[in-house]
Structure formats: structure tokens, C-alpha cells
Amino acid sequence: MNALAGYSLLFLLGAVIILFLIGRMVSNKIKGWLSFIAGLGSLGAILWLSPTVIGGETIEFNLFPWQAESPFALYFDGLSLVFSLMAAGIGSAILVYCIDYMQHEKGTTRFYMLMLTFIAGLIGLVSARSLIMVYLCWEIIGLCSYFLVGFWYNETAAVNGARKVLVMTHIPGYALLLAILLLYRDAGTFTWTDPAIAANFNTGIFLLILIAAMAKSVMFPVHTWIPEAMNAPTPVSALLHSACYVKAGVYLVARMYSIAPWQPSWNVILLVIGCITMIVGTLFALAQTDLKRLLAFSTISQLGYIMTAFGIGTPFGALAGVFYVFSHGLFKGTLFLCAGAIQHAAGTRDMRQLGGLAKTMPRTAVIWLIAAAAIIGVPLTNGFVAKWLLYDSALASGNWAVVIIAWLVSTFTAFYILKATVSVFYGEPSDFLTGKKVEEASSVMLTGMGILAALSLIIGIAPQLLVDWLAKPAMLAMKFDSTQTISFLGFHLDQSGVPVTAGAVLAISALLIVWIIYAIRKPSPHGVSSFTGGDPLPERNSLNTVDFSEFVEDIFSPALKVLDPDPVYTGIWRGVFTFSQWIKQVSEKIESSPIVLIVGAAVLLSVVIWLV
């Protein structure tokens, strides 16, 4: 049984070796199917372990059994299970989507090898017992993201995006390394399950790990790399945003509950960071006209929700965080895969050049609507349950500010998702699409999208499946009580959950009433006259993405400027570059003049002697 833990990695890394050996001899489709089968093998191994972990046991396995203190030892508990299933399960759905999406691309051997290594990296990270392996896997997924974002290395935008991803996530990663070394110095071990680690865990260590986690999980102000990562192939974006990369930092925060004697001040830090990130992400998403950039900023906002849930610090907050993590992986992966199908079919992801695609891509439109409803929080979807759990936990803990901010951000989320939905799928086709043959996504691509969308509905209707099988074991691993009960549609009938459940009933009732009214009184097919209050009608007498974006930019322009840290980073970068150029010029002058070199060396030596 324990050996299956190793098989979850063996399937993926074995496929990497096979692709390296036979990549030039087989077609792109065979490479895709091989990668997908490897992903399924890894998923199967993790599922086989699930009953043991769900039962409250932990699974340990040493990848190198001949070493008693091997850094490559695996440790599966409830928290590891959640993130491993996300990596292997959502990763497999993305890999089956890749089979047709990457069929005509060059460099697919490199692509699939990196994708499989990426998935294996997250599984290794969340199942590592040694902090050395944690850092190794942390850097592996960082390097994979760099190479995958820059996959189209002939495009300047892709190269610049890859460089930004590497710099902004790798440099804060040194904070994680420093925290690990400090813990080893004081505890004398790299094994995080050792009580000595907990005994030497302090606020300084927490802050160092949080810095690294913030960069990977796109927390403000180190979030600006993720929009630039949209120059990667869409499956890469989906893997970055839903399953692997951004969830690595979330895992570190959740895992600290397992390791450390938690301090109340840490909750305040997480709440502030999460709420600010929520606001920043949604404001910038409102202003976007590029579909993938809109979804990228949406990811920032949604990760703010998740970090806020973990920051509440109560058992119900932990439940909300775990539920939201998994749910976000499903609906955000679906949205990105839909965006890729749209770009693949229409040749653009600019919402100003799209429109009316529901007629030519009806199945993609339906799948998009399911995922869009989930991210907004419409009843019957997992996003609805995730948000109600967050509201419930915040109310129960007295964090009214969190409820107000989360509700406001949710309203803005509905606004920009509605903008994207109408601009892409409804109205008349744009001039760009006129005369262009747009076809529905292939059945294989639809399968990958459809599986994730279907799970979003299933978990939304019966959330107790996710709560009982995954969330509660993860809560136990995080040292929280797991007695909460959730019924169908996310109703929480315990005493503390009655107000929120009543609100959920009202929301569902309102939705049903609107649907009944619509069914009885459908809009006229001939249209009705428009009342504009004297304002000029928009182009083509309809609102489009430009109208939405220009309005947002006018209203929120001061906030967008203040909340964009990139000018500060650019100024620091230029300052470092200018200083290095000055050092270079000074060194060249010193080298050209022996007298100056001798005098300078004498002065430097005198200063050193004086200091000593």
C-alpha cells in the first residue's frame, strides 16, 4: 500500500523518460495520449491511497529505502491528499485537452515532459516529509513554469513573460530557503513532522515562509507576474492557475497549521493580505479586454478569497479554505480551457473582436456558463457553496469587514464575468469574425472541459462529497476539529450556520422566481425600443467590452494607478542596472591606471585593518 505513494510520482516521471527516448519517433497525438495515461496512472495511485487517508491514517514511503534519513521520503495525510488529487485529477483533464490543442504545434516533446514534471513537482511538494524535498520541488515547479510560459520562445511577449515569472517568484523563494535553514540550525532536522520543528517555529519563520507563499500564490503586491504568464499555451495557463503553481503557496500556508503553534497575529496578517488581494484582482479584471488577462486577474482575486478563508483561523474557516481551493481548481481550469478553445477557433482572445460565438460553439458556451456561474457563486454550483462557507465562517468569527469586502468583490466578479460572457458568446459577430469559419471545439477538448464543469455542478449540488471525503481529513491534518455538517446545496444546519443557510434559501428562491417569470413572459423576439435618457446609443446599439472597460477605467483610474506596484519594481530594476553600469565604468578606469589601483587597494586594506 505505501509503495503506491511512490507510484504517483513514478507514472509521471517514467513518462517523462519515455518521451525523452521516443519523442522524435511518434506523433504529437501519441505523445498526448501517453502523457494523459501517465496522469491517469498517477491519479489512480492517489485514489487507491484515499480510503486509508480518509480513515485518518497517514502513509509514509521512502523513495530511497537504503537511506535511513533520506530527504526523499513521502508523507501523505489529508492535506497532501487534497492537493495531490488536484494536481493529478485536474492535470489529467488538462492533458486530455492538450491532445487536440497541441496537435499541430512544434516542440511537443518538450511541452509534455515539462507538463508532467510540473504535475509531479506539486505532488512531490505536498507529500514531502523533508523540508529539503519541499524546497527542491518548489524550485522544480518554478523552473517548469518558466520554460512553459516561454514555450513559444520566438515571441518576445512570451520570453518577457517567462522572465518576469522567474524573477518575481524565484527571488522570494529564497525566503523559504532561509526559513528552512534557520529551522535546521535550531531543530537539527529537516523533517517537518519532528516535534523539534514545531518547538522552534516562530513569527520570523512564519513571515519568511509567507513571503515565498505570497509570490507563488499571487498575493498583492507580488502578483503582477501572472498576467504576463498568459502568453503561454492555454493548457499551461490552466495548469498554472487551477491545479499547480498558484496552489503551491496556499499549501504552504495551510501546512503551517500542521507544523506550528499558531499565533492570533498571523490570522490578522493573512486576513489583510487576502482582502487587499481580493480587491486588487477584481478591479484590474474589470478593466481588461483580453479574455485570458481578465481570467488571470480573476485568479488573483479568487486566491485572495482562499487566503482570507485560511486567515480566519477557525475550524469552519479551514473548511471553507479547503473547499474553495478544490472548487477554484475546477471552475477556473474550465474557464481557461474554454478561453483556449475560443482562441483556437476564432484566432483571437481579444473580446473586442469576438461576439456571437454561442451560435457556432454552443457546447463550449454551455460549459463556459457553468464555470462562469460557479465563479460568480450561483446556486447549484461549487462556487456558491464555497462563498457561503466563507461568509458563514467570517460571520461566526465576528469578521464583518471580511463579509462586506468578499460580498462587494463577488458583485464585481459577476460584473466582469457578465462582460466577458456577453462580449464573447452573445450579440452579433464582430467585423473580425465576419466571413470567418469558426468551428466548435473537438470532442477531446470538450471532454477535458466538460469533466471539470460537471464536477463543479456535482460538488455544488452535493458538497458533502467533497467535505466528508477530502475537506475533513485535511482539517484533521491541519489540527482543526472536523465535526461540521454540510447537506445538499451547501446548507449548514448547525446553530451558527442558520443565518447563512436562510440567506442561501432566499437566494435560491429568488433565482427560481426569476426563472419562472422568464418562462412565463419571454422577451419579444422583435426587440423593444431603447430608453437612454438622452445619452447617445453605443456602437451598434449594444454594450460591448470596450464600453464596460472604459467606464471602469474612468471610475477606478486613481485606484488602478495606486494599486499597480510594477512602476516601483521597474524603478528598482533600473536603479540596480544604473548602479551596476557605474561600477563597471569605475572598475575599467581603475584597471587602466595602476597607480589608482594601488592607492585604492591600500585605502581598502587600511579600512579593513581599522575595522578589525
Short mmCIF file of C-alpha atoms in Angstrom, two decimals, residues 26-306:
data_model
loop_
_atom_site.label_atom_id
_atom_site.label_comp_id
_atom_site.label_asym_id
_atom_site.label_seq_id
_atom_site.Cartn_x
_atom_site.Cartn_y
_atom_site.Cartn_z
CA VAL A 26 6.00 9.26 -32.52
CA SER A 27 3.29 11.74 -33.48
CA ASN A 28 2.04 14.60 -31.35
CA LYS A 29 -1.18 12.73 -30.64
CA ILE A 30 0.65 9.69 -29.31
CA LYS A 31 2.71 11.93 -27.05
CA GLY A 32 -0.50 13.49 -25.79
CA TRP A 33 -2.19 10.16 -25.12
CA LEU A 34 0.93 8.83 -23.38
CA SER A 35 1.00 11.88 -21.12
CA PHE A 36 -2.69 11.58 -20.38
CA ILE A 37 -2.34 7.88 -19.49
CA ALA A 38 0.56 8.75 -17.17
CA GLY A 39 -1.62 11.36 -15.50
CA LEU A 40 -4.40 8.82 -15.07
CA GLY A 41 -1.92 6.34 -13.59
CA SER A 42 -0.80 8.91 -11.03
CA LEU A 43 -4.41 9.78 -10.26
CA GLY A 44 -5.27 6.09 -9.84
CA ALA A 45 -2.42 5.57 -7.38
CA ILE A 46 -3.58 8.54 -5.29
CA LEU A 47 -7.21 7.38 -5.37
CA TRP A 48 -6.09 3.95 -4.22
CA LEU A 49 -4.48 5.56 -1.19
CA SER A 50 -7.52 7.73 -0.46
CA PRO A 51 -9.55 5.33 1.75
CA THR A 52 -6.61 4.91 4.12
CA VAL A 53 -6.03 8.67 4.40
CA ILE A 54 -9.75 9.45 4.67
CA GLY A 55 -9.85 6.96 7.53
CA GLY A 56 -7.49 9.20 9.49
CA GLU A 57 -4.23 7.36 8.88
CA THR A 58 -1.05 8.71 7.31
CA ILE A 59 1.05 6.96 4.69
CA GLU A 60 4.83 7.16 4.66
CA PHE A 61 7.12 5.87 1.96
CA ASN A 62 10.88 6.28 1.46
CA LEU A 63 11.80 6.65 -2.20
CA PHE A 64 15.36 5.56 -1.29
CA PRO A 65 14.86 2.93 1.45
CA TRP A 66 18.57 2.21 1.75
CA GLN A 67 18.96 5.68 3.32
CA ALA A 68 17.60 5.85 6.87
CA GLU A 69 17.34 9.67 6.83
CA SER A 70 16.57 10.14 3.16
CA PRO A 71 15.34 13.60 2.17
CA PHE A 72 13.18 11.86 -0.45
CA ALA A 73 10.57 10.42 1.90
CA LEU A 74 6.86 10.87 1.21
CA TYR A 75 4.21 11.63 3.81
CA PHE A 76 0.55 11.54 2.77
CA ASP A 77 -2.11 12.94 5.09
CA GLY A 78 -5.46 14.62 4.47
CA LEU A 79 -3.92 17.91 3.32
CA SER A 80 -1.50 16.15 0.96
CA LEU A 81 -4.43 14.21 -0.49
CA VAL A 82 -6.40 17.34 -1.43
CA PHE A 83 -3.55 18.98 -3.32
CA SER A 84 -2.32 15.72 -4.88
CA LEU A 85 -5.79 14.98 -6.26
CA MET A 86 -5.95 18.50 -7.67
CA ALA A 87 -2.61 18.11 -9.38
CA ALA A 88 -3.24 14.64 -10.81
CA GLY A 89 -7.01 14.95 -11.42
CA ILE A 90 -7.25 18.44 -12.89
CA GLY A 91 -3.87 17.89 -14.54
CA SER A 92 -5.21 14.79 -16.32
CA ALA A 93 -8.25 16.70 -17.59
CA ILE A 94 -5.92 19.37 -18.95
CA LEU A 95 -3.66 16.74 -20.56
CA VAL A 96 -6.57 15.14 -22.45
CA TYR A 97 -7.48 18.63 -23.68
CA CYS A 98 -3.89 19.05 -24.92
CA ILE A 99 -4.14 16.08 -27.30
CA ASP A 100 -6.00 18.09 -29.94
CA TYR A 101 -4.95 21.55 -28.81
CA MET A 102 -1.23 20.81 -29.27
CA GLN A 103 -1.67 18.52 -32.28
CA HIS A 104 -0.13 20.90 -34.80
CA GLU A 105 2.46 22.55 -32.55
CA LYS A 106 6.21 22.08 -32.68
CA GLY A 107 8.23 21.12 -29.62
CA THR A 108 5.52 18.93 -28.11
CA THR A 109 8.05 16.50 -26.61
CA ARG A 110 9.45 19.36 -24.56
CA PHE A 111 5.93 20.55 -23.76
CA TYR A 112 4.63 17.24 -22.42
CA MET A 113 7.82 16.48 -20.50
CA LEU A 114 7.53 19.83 -18.73
CA MET A 115 3.81 19.43 -18.06
CA LEU A 116 4.32 16.01 -16.46
CA THR A 117 7.27 17.26 -14.42
CA PHE A 118 5.17 20.22 -13.34
CA ILE A 119 2.41 17.95 -12.01
CA ALA A 120 4.95 15.64 -10.35
CA GLY A 121 6.58 18.69 -8.75
CA LEU A 122 3.42 19.71 -6.94
CA ILE A 123 2.66 16.15 -5.82
CA GLY A 124 6.23 15.91 -4.51
CA LEU A 125 5.91 19.28 -2.77
CA VAL A 126 2.70 18.48 -0.90
CA SER A 127 3.76 14.93 0.03
CA ALA A 128 7.34 15.70 1.08
CA ARG A 129 8.27 14.89 4.67
CA SER A 130 11.65 16.61 4.42
CA LEU A 131 11.92 20.37 4.06
CA ILE A 132 14.81 19.81 1.65
CA MET A 133 12.46 17.99 -0.73
CA VAL A 134 9.89 20.75 -0.22
CA TYR A 135 12.36 23.36 -1.45
CA LEU A 136 13.59 21.13 -4.29
CA CYS A 137 10.04 20.64 -5.59
CA TRP A 138 9.31 24.33 -5.03
CA GLU A 139 12.12 25.23 -7.42
CA ILE A 140 11.22 22.45 -9.89
CA ILE A 141 7.72 23.82 -10.43
CA GLY A 142 9.23 27.30 -10.69
CA LEU A 143 11.59 26.23 -13.46
CA CYS A 144 8.83 24.32 -15.24
CA SER A 145 6.63 27.40 -15.20
CA TYR A 146 9.49 29.47 -16.65
CA PHE A 147 10.03 27.08 -19.54
CA LEU A 148 6.31 26.56 -20.18
CA VAL A 149 5.40 30.25 -20.14
CA GLY A 150 8.25 30.82 -22.60
CA PHE A 151 7.26 27.80 -24.71
CA TRP A 152 6.85 29.99 -27.80
CA TYR A 153 10.33 31.41 -27.31
CA ASN A 154 10.33 33.10 -30.73
CA GLU A 155 7.71 35.55 -29.43
CA THR A 156 9.07 38.50 -27.45
CA ALA A 157 5.98 38.69 -25.23
CA ALA A 158 6.36 35.04 -24.21
CA VAL A 159 10.05 35.44 -23.39
CA ASN A 160 9.44 38.60 -21.35
CA GLY A 161 6.56 36.95 -19.54
CA ALA A 162 8.68 33.91 -18.68
CA ARG A 163 11.48 36.10 -17.38
CA LYS A 164 9.08 38.06 -15.19
CA VAL A 165 7.58 34.86 -13.79
CA LEU A 166 11.02 33.53 -12.91
CA VAL A 167 12.32 36.71 -11.29
CA MET A 168 9.21 37.55 -9.27
CA THR A 169 8.70 34.04 -7.91
CA HIS A 170 12.27 32.80 -7.62
CA ILE A 171 13.72 35.69 -5.58
CA PRO A 172 11.05 35.47 -2.82
CA GLY A 173 11.70 31.72 -2.82
CA TYR A 174 14.99 32.43 -1.05
CA ALA A 175 12.90 33.42 1.97
CA LEU A 176 11.63 29.83 2.11
CA LEU A 177 15.19 28.52 1.87
CA LEU A 178 16.30 30.83 4.67
CA ALA A 179 13.40 29.68 6.86
CA ILE A 180 14.34 26.04 6.26
CA LEU A 181 17.98 26.65 7.14
CA LEU A 182 17.06 28.56 10.30
CA LEU A 183 14.77 25.74 11.38
CA TYR A 184 17.51 23.20 10.76
CA ARG A 185 20.00 25.26 12.74
CA ASP A 186 17.71 25.35 15.77
CA ALA A 187 15.92 21.99 15.46
CA GLY A 188 18.70 19.86 13.98
CA THR A 189 16.37 18.18 11.49
CA PHE A 190 14.71 18.79 8.12
CA THR A 191 11.73 16.54 8.87
CA TRP A 192 8.77 18.82 9.41
CA THR A 193 6.83 16.17 11.37
CA ASP A 194 9.53 16.19 14.05
CA PRO A 195 8.34 17.98 17.24
CA ALA A 196 11.63 19.90 17.29
CA ILE A 197 10.49 21.83 14.22
CA ALA A 198 7.29 22.95 15.95
CA ALA A 199 9.24 23.91 19.07
CA ASN A 200 11.46 26.27 17.05
CA PHE A 201 8.80 27.70 14.76
CA ASN A 202 8.29 31.42 15.43
CA THR A 203 6.86 34.56 13.84
CA GLY A 204 10.06 35.24 11.89
CA ILE A 205 9.89 31.80 10.28
CA PHE A 206 6.19 32.34 9.55
CA LEU A 207 6.88 35.65 7.79
CA LEU A 208 9.70 34.19 5.70
CA ILE A 209 7.53 31.29 4.51
CA LEU A 210 4.65 33.69 3.88
CA ILE A 211 6.81 35.86 1.62
CA ALA A 212 7.57 32.85 -0.59
CA ALA A 213 3.93 31.73 -0.50
CA MET A 214 2.67 35.18 -1.49
CA ALA A 215 4.82 35.23 -4.63
CA LYS A 216 3.67 31.80 -5.83
CA SER A 217 0.02 32.42 -4.92
CA VAL A 218 -0.12 35.90 -6.49
CA MET A 219 -0.82 37.88 -3.33
CA PHE A 220 -0.56 41.66 -3.50
CA PRO A 221 1.97 43.23 -4.07
CA VAL A 222 3.91 40.36 -5.75
CA HIS A 223 1.09 39.40 -8.11
CA THR A 224 1.91 41.22 -11.33
CA TRP A 225 3.71 38.31 -12.98
CA ILE A 226 0.57 36.32 -13.62
CA PRO A 227 -1.00 38.46 -16.39
CA GLU A 228 2.28 38.24 -18.31
CA ALA A 229 2.17 34.44 -17.99
CA MET A 230 -0.87 34.49 -20.32
CA ASN A 231 1.45 34.42 -23.31
CA ALA A 232 1.85 30.68 -22.71
CA PRO A 233 -0.28 27.99 -24.41
CA THR A 234 -3.71 27.83 -22.78
CA PRO A 235 -3.19 24.39 -21.15
CA VAL A 236 -0.18 25.89 -19.37
CA SER A 237 -2.30 28.79 -18.15
CA ALA A 238 -4.93 26.36 -16.89
CA LEU A 239 -2.31 24.30 -15.05
CA LEU A 240 -0.69 27.42 -13.60
CA HIS A 241 -3.95 28.94 -12.42
CA SER A 242 -6.09 26.00 -11.38
CA ALA A 243 -4.07 22.99 -10.32
CA CYS A 244 -0.40 23.53 -9.67
CA TYR A 245 1.50 26.76 -9.49
CA VAL A 246 -0.69 29.23 -7.60
CA LYS A 247 -1.82 26.50 -5.19
CA ALA A 248 1.75 25.80 -4.03
CA GLY A 249 1.79 28.93 -1.88
CA VAL A 250 -1.67 28.16 -0.50
CA TYR A 251 -0.39 24.73 0.52
CA LEU A 252 2.50 26.27 2.48
CA VAL A 253 0.11 28.48 4.44
CA ALA A 254 -2.26 25.58 5.16
CA ARG A 255 0.64 23.31 6.12
CA MET A 256 1.89 25.79 8.71
CA TYR A 257 -1.25 25.00 10.69
CA SER A 258 0.05 21.41 10.88
CA ILE A 259 3.52 22.39 11.98
CA ALA A 260 3.40 25.49 14.12
CA PRO A 261 1.75 26.55 17.37
CA TRP A 262 -0.48 29.09 15.62
CA GLN A 263 -0.48 32.74 16.75
CA PRO A 264 -3.58 35.02 16.50
CA SER A 265 -1.48 37.80 14.98
CA TRP A 266 -0.78 35.56 12.00
CA ASN A 267 -4.51 35.44 11.26
CA VAL A 268 -4.64 39.22 11.07
CA ILE A 269 -1.76 39.28 8.58
CA LEU A 270 -3.43 36.69 6.36
CA LEU A 271 -6.80 38.47 6.50
CA VAL A 272 -5.31 41.82 5.50
CA ILE A 273 -3.29 40.32 2.64
CA GLY A 274 -6.25 38.25 1.43
CA CYS A 275 -8.76 41.10 1.45
CA ILE A 276 -6.44 43.53 -0.32
CA THR A 277 -5.62 40.90 -2.93
CA MET A 278 -9.34 40.25 -3.49
CA ILE A 279 -9.94 43.92 -4.22
CA VAL A 280 -6.87 44.43 -6.41
CA GLY A 281 -7.58 41.40 -8.56
CA THR A 282 -11.21 42.25 -9.22
CA LEU A 283 -10.55 45.93 -10.02
CA PHE A 284 -7.96 45.09 -12.64
CA ALA A 285 -10.15 42.30 -14.05
CA LEU A 286 -12.93 44.82 -14.64
CA ALA A 287 -10.69 46.88 -16.91
CA GLN A 288 -9.45 44.06 -19.19
CA THR A 289 -10.38 43.48 -22.82
CA ASP A 290 -8.15 40.41 -23.26
CA LEU A 291 -10.04 37.29 -22.18
CA LYS A 292 -7.07 35.44 -20.68
CA ARG A 293 -5.78 38.53 -18.88
CA LEU A 294 -9.24 39.01 -17.39
CA LEU A 295 -9.15 35.43 -16.11
CA ALA A 296 -5.59 35.98 -14.83
CA PHE A 297 -6.63 38.94 -12.67
CA SER A 298 -9.68 36.93 -11.65
CA THR A 299 -7.28 34.27 -10.33
CA ILE A 300 -5.60 36.90 -8.17
CA SER A 301 -8.96 37.86 -6.70
CA GLN A 302 -10.03 34.25 -6.10
CA LEU A 303 -6.74 33.38 -4.40
CA GLY A 304 -7.45 36.34 -2.11
CA TYR A 305 -10.70 34.61 -1.12
CA ILE A 306 -8.81 31.40 -0.33
#
